[in-house]
Coordinates of C-alpha atoms and ligand atoms in Angstrom, one line a residue:
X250 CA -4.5 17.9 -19.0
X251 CA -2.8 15.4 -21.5
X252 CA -4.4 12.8 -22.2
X253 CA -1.7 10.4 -21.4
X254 CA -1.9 11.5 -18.3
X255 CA -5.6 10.9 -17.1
X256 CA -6.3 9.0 -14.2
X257 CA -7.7 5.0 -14.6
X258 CA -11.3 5.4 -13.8
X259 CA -11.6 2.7 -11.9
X260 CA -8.7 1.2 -8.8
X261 CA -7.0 -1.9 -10.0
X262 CA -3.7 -3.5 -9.1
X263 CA -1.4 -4.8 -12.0
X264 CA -0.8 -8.1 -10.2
X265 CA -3.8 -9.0 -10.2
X266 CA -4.7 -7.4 -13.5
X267 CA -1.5 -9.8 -14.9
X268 CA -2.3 -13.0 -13.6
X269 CA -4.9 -15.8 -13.6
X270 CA -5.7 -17.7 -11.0
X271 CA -8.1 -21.2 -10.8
X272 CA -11.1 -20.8 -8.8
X273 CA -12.1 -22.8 -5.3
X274 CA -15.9 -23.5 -4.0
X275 CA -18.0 -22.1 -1.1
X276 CA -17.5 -24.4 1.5
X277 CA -20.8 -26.5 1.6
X278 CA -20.0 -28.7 4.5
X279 CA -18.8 -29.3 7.7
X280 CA -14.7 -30.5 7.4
X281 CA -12.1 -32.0 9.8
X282 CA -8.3 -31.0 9.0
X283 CA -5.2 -30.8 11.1
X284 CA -5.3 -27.0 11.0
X285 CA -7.8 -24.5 9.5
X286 CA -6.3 -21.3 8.0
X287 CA -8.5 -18.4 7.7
X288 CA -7.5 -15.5 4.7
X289 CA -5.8 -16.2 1.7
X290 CA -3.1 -13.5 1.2
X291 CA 0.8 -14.7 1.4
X292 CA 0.5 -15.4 5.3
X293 CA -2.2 -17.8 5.0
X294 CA -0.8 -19.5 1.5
X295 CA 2.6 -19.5 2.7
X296 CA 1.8 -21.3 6.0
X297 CA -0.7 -23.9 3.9
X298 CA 2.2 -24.8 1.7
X299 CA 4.9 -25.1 4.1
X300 CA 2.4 -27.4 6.5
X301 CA 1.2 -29.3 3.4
X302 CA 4.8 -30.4 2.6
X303 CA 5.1 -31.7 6.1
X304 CA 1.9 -34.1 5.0
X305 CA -0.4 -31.8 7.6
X306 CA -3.8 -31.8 6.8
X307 CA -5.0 -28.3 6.0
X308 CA -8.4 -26.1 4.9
X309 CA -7.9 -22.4 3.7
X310 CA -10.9 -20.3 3.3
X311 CA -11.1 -16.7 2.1
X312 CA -14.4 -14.4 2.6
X313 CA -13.5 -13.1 -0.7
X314 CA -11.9 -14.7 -3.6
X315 CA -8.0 -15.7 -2.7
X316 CA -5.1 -12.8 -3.2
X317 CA -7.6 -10.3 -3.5
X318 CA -6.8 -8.5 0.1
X319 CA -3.6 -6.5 1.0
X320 CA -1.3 -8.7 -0.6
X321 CA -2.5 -8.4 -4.1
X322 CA -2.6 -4.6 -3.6
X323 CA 0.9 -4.4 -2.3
X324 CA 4.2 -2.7 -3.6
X325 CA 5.6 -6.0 -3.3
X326 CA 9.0 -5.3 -2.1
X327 CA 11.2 -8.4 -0.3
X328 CA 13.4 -6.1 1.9
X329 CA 14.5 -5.7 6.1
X330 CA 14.4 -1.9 5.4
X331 CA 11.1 -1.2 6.8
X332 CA 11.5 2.8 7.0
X333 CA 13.7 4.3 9.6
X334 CA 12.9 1.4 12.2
X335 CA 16.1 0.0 13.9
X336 CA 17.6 2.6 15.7
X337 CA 13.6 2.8 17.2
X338 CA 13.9 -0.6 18.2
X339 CA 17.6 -0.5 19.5
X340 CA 16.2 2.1 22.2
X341 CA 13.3 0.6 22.7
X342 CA 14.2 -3.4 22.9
X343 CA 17.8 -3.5 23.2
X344 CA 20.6 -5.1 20.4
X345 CA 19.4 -8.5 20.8
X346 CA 15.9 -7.9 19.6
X347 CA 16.7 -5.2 17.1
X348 CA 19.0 -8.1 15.3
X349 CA 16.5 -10.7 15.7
X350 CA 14.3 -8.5 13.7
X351 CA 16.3 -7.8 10.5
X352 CA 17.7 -11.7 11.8
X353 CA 14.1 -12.5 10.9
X354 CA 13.3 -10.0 7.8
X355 CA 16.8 -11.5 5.9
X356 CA 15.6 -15.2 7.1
X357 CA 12.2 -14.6 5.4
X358 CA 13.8 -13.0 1.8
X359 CA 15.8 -15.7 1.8
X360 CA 12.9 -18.4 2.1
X361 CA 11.5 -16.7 -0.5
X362 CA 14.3 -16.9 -2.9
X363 CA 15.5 -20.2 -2.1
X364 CA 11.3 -21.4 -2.7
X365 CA 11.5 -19.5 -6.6
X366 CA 14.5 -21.3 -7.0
X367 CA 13.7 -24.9 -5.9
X368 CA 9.7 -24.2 -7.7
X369 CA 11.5 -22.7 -10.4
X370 CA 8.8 -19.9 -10.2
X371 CA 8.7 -16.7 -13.3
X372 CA 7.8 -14.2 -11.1
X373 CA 10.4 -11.5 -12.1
X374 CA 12.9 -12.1 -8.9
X375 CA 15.3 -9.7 -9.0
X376 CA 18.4 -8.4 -6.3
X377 CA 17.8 -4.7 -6.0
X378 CA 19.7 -2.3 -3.4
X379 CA 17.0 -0.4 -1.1
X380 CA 16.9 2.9 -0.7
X381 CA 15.9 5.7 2.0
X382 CA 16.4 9.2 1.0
X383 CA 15.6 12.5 2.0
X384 CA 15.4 16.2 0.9
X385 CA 14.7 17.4 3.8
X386 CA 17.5 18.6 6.3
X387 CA 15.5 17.9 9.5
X388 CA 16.2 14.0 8.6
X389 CA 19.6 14.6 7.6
X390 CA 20.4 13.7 11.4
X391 CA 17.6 10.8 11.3
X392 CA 19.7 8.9 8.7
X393 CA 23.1 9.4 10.1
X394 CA 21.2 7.8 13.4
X395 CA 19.8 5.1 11.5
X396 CA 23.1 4.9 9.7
X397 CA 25.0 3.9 13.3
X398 CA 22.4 2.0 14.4
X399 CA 23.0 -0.1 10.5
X400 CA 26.7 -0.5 11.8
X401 CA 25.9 -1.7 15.3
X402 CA 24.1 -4.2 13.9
X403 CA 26.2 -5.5 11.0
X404 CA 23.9 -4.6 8.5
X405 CA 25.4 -4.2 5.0
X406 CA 24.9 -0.5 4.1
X407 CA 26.1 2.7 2.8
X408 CA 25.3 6.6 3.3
X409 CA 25.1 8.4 0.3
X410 CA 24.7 11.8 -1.5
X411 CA 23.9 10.3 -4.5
X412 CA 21.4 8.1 -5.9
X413 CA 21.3 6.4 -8.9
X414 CA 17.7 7.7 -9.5
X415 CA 17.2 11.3 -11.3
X416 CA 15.5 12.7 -8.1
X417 CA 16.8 15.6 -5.7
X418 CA 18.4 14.0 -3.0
X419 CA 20.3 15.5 0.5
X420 CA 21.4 11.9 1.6
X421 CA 20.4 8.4 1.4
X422 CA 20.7 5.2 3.2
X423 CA 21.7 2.3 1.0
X424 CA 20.5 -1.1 2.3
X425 CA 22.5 -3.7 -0.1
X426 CA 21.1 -7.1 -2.2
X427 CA 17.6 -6.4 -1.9
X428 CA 14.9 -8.0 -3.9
X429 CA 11.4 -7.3 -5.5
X430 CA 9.1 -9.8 -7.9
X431 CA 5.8 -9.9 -8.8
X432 CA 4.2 -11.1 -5.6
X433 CA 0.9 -12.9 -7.2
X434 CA 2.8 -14.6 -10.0
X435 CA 4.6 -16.4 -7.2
X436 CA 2.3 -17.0 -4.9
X437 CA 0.1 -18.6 -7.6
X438 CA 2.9 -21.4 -7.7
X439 CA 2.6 -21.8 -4.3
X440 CA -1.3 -21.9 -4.8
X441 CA -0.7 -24.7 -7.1
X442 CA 1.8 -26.8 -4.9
X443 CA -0.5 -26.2 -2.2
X444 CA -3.3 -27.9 -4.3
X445 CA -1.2 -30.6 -5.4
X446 CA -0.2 -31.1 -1.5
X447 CA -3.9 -31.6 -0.9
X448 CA -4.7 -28.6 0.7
X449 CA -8.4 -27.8 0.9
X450 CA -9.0 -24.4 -0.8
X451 CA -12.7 -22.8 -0.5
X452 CA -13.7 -19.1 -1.5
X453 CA -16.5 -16.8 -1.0
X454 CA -16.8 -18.6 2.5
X455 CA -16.3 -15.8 5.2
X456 CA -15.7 -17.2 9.1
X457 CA -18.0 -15.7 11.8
X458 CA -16.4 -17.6 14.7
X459 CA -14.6 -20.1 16.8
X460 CA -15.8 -21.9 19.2
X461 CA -13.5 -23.8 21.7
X462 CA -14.0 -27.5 21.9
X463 CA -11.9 -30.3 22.6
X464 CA -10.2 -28.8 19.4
X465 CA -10.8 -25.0 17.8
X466 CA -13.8 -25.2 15.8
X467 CA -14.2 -22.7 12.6
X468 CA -17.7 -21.4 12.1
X469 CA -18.3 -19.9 9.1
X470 CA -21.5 -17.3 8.2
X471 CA -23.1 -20.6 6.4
X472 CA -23.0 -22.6 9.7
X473 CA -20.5 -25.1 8.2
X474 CA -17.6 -26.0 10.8
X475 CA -14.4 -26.7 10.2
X476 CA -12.6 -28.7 13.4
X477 CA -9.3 -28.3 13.6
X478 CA -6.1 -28.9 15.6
X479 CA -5.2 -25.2 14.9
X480 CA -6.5 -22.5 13.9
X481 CA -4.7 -19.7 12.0
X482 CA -6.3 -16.1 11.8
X483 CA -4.3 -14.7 8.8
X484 CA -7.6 -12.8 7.7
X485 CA -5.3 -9.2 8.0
X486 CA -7.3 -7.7 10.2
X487 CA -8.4 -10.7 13.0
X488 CA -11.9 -11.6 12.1
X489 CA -12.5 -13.3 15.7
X490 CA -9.9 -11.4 18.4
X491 CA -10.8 -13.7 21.0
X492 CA -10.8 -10.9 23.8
X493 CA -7.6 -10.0 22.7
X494 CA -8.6 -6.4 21.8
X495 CA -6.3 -6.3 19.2
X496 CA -8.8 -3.1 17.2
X497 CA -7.8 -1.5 20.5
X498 CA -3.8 -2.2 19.8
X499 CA -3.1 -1.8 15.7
X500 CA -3.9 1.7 13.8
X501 CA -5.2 1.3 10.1
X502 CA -3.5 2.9 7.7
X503 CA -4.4 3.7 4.0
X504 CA -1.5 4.3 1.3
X505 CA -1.8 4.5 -2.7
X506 CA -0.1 3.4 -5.7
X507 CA 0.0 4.5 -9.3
X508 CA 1.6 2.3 -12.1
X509 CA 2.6 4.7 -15.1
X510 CA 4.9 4.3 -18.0
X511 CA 7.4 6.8 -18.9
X512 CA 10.2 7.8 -21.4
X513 CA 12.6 7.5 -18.8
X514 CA 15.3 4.6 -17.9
X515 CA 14.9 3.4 -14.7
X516 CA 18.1 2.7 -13.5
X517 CA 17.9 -0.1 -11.1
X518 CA 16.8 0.1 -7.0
X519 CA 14.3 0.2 -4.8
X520 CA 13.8 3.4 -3.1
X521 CA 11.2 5.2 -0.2
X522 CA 12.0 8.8 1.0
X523 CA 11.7 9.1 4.8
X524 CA 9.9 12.2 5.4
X525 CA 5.9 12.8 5.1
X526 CA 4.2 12.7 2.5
X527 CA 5.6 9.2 1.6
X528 CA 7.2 8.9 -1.6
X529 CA 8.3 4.6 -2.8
X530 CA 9.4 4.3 -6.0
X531 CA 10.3 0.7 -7.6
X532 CA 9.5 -0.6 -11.3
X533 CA 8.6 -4.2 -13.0
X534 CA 8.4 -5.9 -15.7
X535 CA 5.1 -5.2 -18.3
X536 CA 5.5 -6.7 -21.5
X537 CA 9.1 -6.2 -22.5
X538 CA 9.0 -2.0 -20.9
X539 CA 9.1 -0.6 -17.3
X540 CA 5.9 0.0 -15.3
X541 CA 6.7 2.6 -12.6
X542 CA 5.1 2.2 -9.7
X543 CA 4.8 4.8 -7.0
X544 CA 3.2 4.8 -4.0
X545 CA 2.7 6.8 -1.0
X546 CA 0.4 9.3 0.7
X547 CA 0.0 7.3 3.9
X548 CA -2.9 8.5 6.3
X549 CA -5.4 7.1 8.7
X550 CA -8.3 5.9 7.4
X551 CA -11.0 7.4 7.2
X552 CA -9.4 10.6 7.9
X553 CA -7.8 13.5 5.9
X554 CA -8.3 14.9 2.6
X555 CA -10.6 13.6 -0.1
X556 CA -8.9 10.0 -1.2
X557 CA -8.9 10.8 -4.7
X558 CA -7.0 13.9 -4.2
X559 CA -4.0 11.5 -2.7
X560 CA -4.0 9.6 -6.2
X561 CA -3.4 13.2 -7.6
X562 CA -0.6 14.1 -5.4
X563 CA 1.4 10.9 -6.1
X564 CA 0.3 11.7 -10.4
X565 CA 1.2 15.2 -9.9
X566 CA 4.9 13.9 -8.5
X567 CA 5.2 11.4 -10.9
X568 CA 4.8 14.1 -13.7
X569 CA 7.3 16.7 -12.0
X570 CA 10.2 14.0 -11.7
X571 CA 9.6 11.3 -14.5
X572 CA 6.9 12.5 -16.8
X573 CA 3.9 10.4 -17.7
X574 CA 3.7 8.4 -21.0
X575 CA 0.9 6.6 -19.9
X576 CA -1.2 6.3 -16.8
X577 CA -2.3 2.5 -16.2
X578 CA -3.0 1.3 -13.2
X579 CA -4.1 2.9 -9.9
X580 CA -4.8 1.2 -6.9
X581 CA -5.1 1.9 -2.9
X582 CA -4.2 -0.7 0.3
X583 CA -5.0 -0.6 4.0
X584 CA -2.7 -2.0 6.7
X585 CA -2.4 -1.7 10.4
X586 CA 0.4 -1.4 12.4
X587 CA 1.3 -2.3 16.0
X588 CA 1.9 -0.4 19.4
X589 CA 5.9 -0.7 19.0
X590 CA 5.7 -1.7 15.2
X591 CA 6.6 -5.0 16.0
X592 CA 4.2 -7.2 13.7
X593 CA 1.6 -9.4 16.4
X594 CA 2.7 -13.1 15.2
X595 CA 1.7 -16.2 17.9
X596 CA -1.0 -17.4 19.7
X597 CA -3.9 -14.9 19.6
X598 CA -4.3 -15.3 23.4
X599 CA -2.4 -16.7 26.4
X600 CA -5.9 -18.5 27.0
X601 CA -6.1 -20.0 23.1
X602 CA -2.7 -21.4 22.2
X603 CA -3.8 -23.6 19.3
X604 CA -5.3 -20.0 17.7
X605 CA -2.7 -18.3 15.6
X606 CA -2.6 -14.6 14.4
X607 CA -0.4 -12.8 12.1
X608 CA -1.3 -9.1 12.0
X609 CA 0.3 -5.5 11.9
X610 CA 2.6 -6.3 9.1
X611 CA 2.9 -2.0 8.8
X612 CA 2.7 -2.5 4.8
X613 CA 6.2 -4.6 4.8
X614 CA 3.9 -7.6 4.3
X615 CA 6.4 -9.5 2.1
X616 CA 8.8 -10.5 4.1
X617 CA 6.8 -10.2 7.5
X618 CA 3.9 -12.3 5.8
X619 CA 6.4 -14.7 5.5
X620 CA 8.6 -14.7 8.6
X621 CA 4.9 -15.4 10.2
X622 CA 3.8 -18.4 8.1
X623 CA 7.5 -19.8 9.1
X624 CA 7.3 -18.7 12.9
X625 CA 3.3 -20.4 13.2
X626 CA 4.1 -23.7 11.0
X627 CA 7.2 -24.4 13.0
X628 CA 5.2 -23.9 16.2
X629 CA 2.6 -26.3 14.9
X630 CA 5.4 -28.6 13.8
X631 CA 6.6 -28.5 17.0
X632 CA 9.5 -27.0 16.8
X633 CA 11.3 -23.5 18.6
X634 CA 11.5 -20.6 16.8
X635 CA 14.1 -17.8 17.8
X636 CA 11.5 -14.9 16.6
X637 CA 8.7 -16.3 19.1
X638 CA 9.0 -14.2 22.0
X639 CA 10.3 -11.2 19.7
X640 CA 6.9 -10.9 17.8
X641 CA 4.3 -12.5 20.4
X642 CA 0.8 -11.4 20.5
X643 CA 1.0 -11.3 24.3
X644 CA 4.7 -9.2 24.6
X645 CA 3.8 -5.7 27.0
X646 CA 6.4 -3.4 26.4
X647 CA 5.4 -0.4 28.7
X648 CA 7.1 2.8 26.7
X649 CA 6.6 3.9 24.1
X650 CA 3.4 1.4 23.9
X651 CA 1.2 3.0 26.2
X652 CA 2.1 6.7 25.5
X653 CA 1.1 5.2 21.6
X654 CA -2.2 3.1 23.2
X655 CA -3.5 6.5 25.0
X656 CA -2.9 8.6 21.7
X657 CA -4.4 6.3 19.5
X658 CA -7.5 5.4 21.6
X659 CA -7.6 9.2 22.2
X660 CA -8.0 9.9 18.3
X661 CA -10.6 7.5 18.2
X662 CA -12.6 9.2 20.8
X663 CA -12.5 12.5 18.5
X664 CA -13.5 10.7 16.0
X665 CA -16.6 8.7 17.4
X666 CA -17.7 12.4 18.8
X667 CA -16.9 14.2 16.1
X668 CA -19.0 11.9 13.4
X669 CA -21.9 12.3 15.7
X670 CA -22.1 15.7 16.0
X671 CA -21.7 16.6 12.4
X672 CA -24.8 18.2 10.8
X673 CA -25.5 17.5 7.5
X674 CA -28.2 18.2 5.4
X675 CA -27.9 17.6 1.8
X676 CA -30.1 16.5 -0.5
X677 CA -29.9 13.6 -2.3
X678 CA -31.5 15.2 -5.6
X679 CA -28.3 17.1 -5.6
X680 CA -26.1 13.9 -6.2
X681 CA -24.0 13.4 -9.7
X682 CA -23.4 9.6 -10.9
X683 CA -20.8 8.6 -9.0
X684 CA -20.9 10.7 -6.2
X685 CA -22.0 10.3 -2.9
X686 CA -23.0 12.5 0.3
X687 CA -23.4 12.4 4.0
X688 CA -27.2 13.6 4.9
X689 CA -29.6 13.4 7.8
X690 CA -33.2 11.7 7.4
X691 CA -35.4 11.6 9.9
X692 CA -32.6 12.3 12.5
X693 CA -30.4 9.5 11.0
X694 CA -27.2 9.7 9.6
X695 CA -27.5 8.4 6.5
X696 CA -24.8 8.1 3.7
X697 CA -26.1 7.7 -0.1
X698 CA -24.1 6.7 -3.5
X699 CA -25.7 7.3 -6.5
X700 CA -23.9 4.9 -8.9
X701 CA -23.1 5.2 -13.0
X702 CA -26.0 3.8 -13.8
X703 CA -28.0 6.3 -11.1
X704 CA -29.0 3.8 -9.0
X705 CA -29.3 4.9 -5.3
X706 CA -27.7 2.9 -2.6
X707 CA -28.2 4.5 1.1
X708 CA -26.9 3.2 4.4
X709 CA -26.8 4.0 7.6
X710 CA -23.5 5.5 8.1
X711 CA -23.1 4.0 11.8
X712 CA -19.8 1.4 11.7
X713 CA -21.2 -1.6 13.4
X714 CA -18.4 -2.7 14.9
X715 CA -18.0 0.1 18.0
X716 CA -20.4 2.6 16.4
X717 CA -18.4 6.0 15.3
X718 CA -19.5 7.2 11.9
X719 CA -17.7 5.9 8.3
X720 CA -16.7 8.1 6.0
X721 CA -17.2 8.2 2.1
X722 CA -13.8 7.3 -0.1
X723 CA -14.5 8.5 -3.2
X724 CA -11.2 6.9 -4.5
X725 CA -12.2 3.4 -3.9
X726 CA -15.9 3.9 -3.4
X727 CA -15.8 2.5 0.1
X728 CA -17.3 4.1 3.3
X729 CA -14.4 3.6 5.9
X730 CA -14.3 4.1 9.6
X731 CA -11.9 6.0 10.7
X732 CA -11.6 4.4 14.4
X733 CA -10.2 1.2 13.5
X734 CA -10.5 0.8 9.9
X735 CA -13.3 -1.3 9.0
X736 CA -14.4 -0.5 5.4
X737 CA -17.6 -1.3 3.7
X738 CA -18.7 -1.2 0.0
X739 CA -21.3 1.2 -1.2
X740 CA -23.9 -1.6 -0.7
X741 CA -22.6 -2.2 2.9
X742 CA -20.7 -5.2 2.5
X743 CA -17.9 -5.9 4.9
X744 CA -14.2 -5.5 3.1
X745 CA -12.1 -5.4 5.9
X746 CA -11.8 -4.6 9.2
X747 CA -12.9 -5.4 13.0
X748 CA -16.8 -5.0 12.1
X749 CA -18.5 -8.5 11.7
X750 CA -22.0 -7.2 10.7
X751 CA -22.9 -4.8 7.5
X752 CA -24.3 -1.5 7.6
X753 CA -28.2 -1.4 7.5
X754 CA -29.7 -0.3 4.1
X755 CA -32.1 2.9 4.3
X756 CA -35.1 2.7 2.6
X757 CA -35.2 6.4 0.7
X758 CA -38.5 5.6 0.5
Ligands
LIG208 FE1 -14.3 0.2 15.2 FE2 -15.7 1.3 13.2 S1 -14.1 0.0 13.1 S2 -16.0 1.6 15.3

């Protein structure tokens, strides 16, 4: 293989790789605020900054360090073209709903612009036109639908044969004056107005639970509280559902992106074919040269081919189409999505109204991530919100939801059986650097990494959140459950995910 084109060893995301950001503390102490946000991703920031401006006493903490989750790892485009979605929710919700939704989508990329321009952020803001395509002619008919259902809506737009991108191409749906930036170069601004608000910023500080008080109470794994008005769960995944069942309601999703230079001229747009396997194409600025970034290869997680192997699909396209000059960056993200698709913005609960979730942003996180800091501050401002009912937590639309709720919890049943009834016996002498396996010892599944420097990290491969059996990524050198996506790092540290306790060490002993 040329050189130029071999793989990154190791996952990274340029944003983060291009920007510095200041450090917070651990939260040492007990705190009372107005409102407590938990997760510091663009949901969580953007809701701190537009709160703080109001003069609203706020805490954020992060389990991790902030912008680290899904929204450093994102493809960071600020578009309503989610896919092929609104015809979907024209049948499903009616014309009313369907509007309110791009309504929303257009509301949120304009906050974001009108934000740069008032912060006068450098964060490589730019209008781009976005893009479905296919080559296939079974979705030929899908974007003629999608097409009508554009029109019905008043959504600018245009079918096309051509593209401006040197790709094969049937047809394409044209979604006009859409944008993209670099999503961590602007959010650090809004970090840093946050800060100068007053806002209370605390890393490394992971929240176990809430108790309900007089007022929501924060607990976090140190046993400091943080008492709050309101309590907002933008954690991604919630890390306290509050009998809401919401791992029961939202199917993770892994996809992966590649950032590669090339000799080509990228000529402009933003574009996402609509068959499977998923192909989103967009570029930015490195230096003064294009970094193509292309992403794709969705699947459940912790299910399906080798991960790695997905990184050498989307290489392996990038070479047939563009050629690579030079392979940077690689990096992977996980994101759940909903029973209709409709993100879950609102009060977690009917029962808990002053405890806020924004979840099952389906990988549009950008704009969604920010519709839901608008929709939850205005609510805590006291004020209406037209999207409220659209994206409640509580909303039961019976069909397609249930159809969606019985498949879904269906696959997880396979999956919980299937992980138990696998028989493996491997032996761990057999293990490379950087390898793992899946082997039995003394009855119990165990999972072992044997890491660059040969050190041997083994774990009981039993997910602790509903106990079906994690699954070794050898792309990010997780173990990942492939019930409802909690993932764990070759130690057995929680990344993400419904489970709230780590995986128990094995002593190889
Ligand atoms: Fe639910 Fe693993 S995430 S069983």
């Amino acid at each position: 293989m040329d050189i130029k084109s071999i793989m990154p060893k190791f996952p990274e995301p340029y944003w983060r790789d291009s920007v510095r950001f200041p450090q917070f503390p651990k939260l040492e102490e007990s705190i009372n605020v107005d409102v407590g946000i938990v997760g510091g991703g663009i949901t969580g920031i953007t809701t701190a900054y537009l709160l703080a401006k109001q003069n609203v006493k706020v805490a954020l903490i992060d389990s991790d360090v902030i912008l680290n989750g899904t929204t450093g790892h994102t493809t960071a485009k600020v578009t309503a073209q989610h896919g092929l979605i609104y015809d979907e929710f024209i049948q499903h919700f009616g014309l009313e709903k369907a509007s309110l939704y791009y309504q929303a989508c257009t509301e949120a990329k304009e906050m974001i612009e009108q934000t740069i321009n008032e912060l006068e952020i450098d964060c490589d803001f730019k209008k781009e036109d976005a893009y479905i395509y296919t080559n296939s002619d079974t979705y030929l008919s899908k974007l003629e639908t999608e097409k009508k259902a554009y029109d019905q809506l008043n959504i600018p737009s245009e079918l096309t044969e051509s593209i401006p991108l040197d790709i094969p191409i049937k047809s394409a749906l044209v979604m006009k004056n859409q944008a993209q930036f670099h999503p961590l170069q602007y959010l650090r601004a809004l970090l840093e107005e946050c800060v100068n608000n007053g806002v209370k910023l605390y890393e490394n500080t992971a929240a176990l639970d809430i108790k309900q008080k007089a007022y929501p109470t924060i607990v976090t794994r140190d046993d400091h509280h943080i008492t709050c008005r309101h309590v907002v769960t933008a954690s991604h995944f919630p890390f306290n559902d509050g009998n809401g069942f919401y791992f029961s309601r939202m199917y993770p999703e892994r996809a992966y992106v590649i950032g590669i230079k090339t000799n080509k001229k990228f000529p402009g747009g933003m574009y996402i074919n609509a068959e499977s396997p998923t192909r989103s194409i967009r570029t930015t600025t490195i230096g003064n040269e294009d970094l193509w970034l292309i992403g794709g290869e969705n699947h459940k997680t912790g299910q399906g081919i080798p991960t790695i192997d997905h990184y050498k699909a989307l290489q392996s396209f990038a070479e047939k189409h563009f050629g690579i000059d030079k392979f940077l960056y690689r990096w992977s993200t996980q994101d759940l999505t909903t029973l209709d698709k409709v993100p879950y913005i609102g009060p977690m609960t009917k029962e808990q109204p002053s405890v806020f979730i924004a979840t099952g942003f389906r990988k549009w996180g950008m704009t969604n991530g920010t519709i839901a800091a608008k929709i939850i501050s205005d609510r805590i401002l006291g004020e209406d919100s037209p999207y409220e009912d659209l994206y409640s937590p509580s909303r039961f639309q019976a069909d397609p939801a249930i159809k969606k709720f019985t498949s879904m919890n269906a696959d997880v049943a396979k999956h919980f059986i299937k992980g138990k009834l696998e028989y493996a016996d491997n032996s761990v002498k057999d293990l490379s650097s950087d390898e793992a396996m899946v082997t039995h010892i003394n009855g119990q599944r165990v999972g072992v990494y044997k890491d660059t420097k040969y050190n041997l990290h083994a774990l009981d491969t039993t997910c602790t959140h509903m106990r079906c059996e994690v699954e070794w990524n050898a792309g990010d050198r997780t173990w990942d459950c492939p019930c409802h996506g909690s993932r764990f790092s070759y130690t057995g540290e929680i990344i993400e995910g419904p489970a709230r306790k780590p995986l128990p060490k094995v002593d190889l002993e």
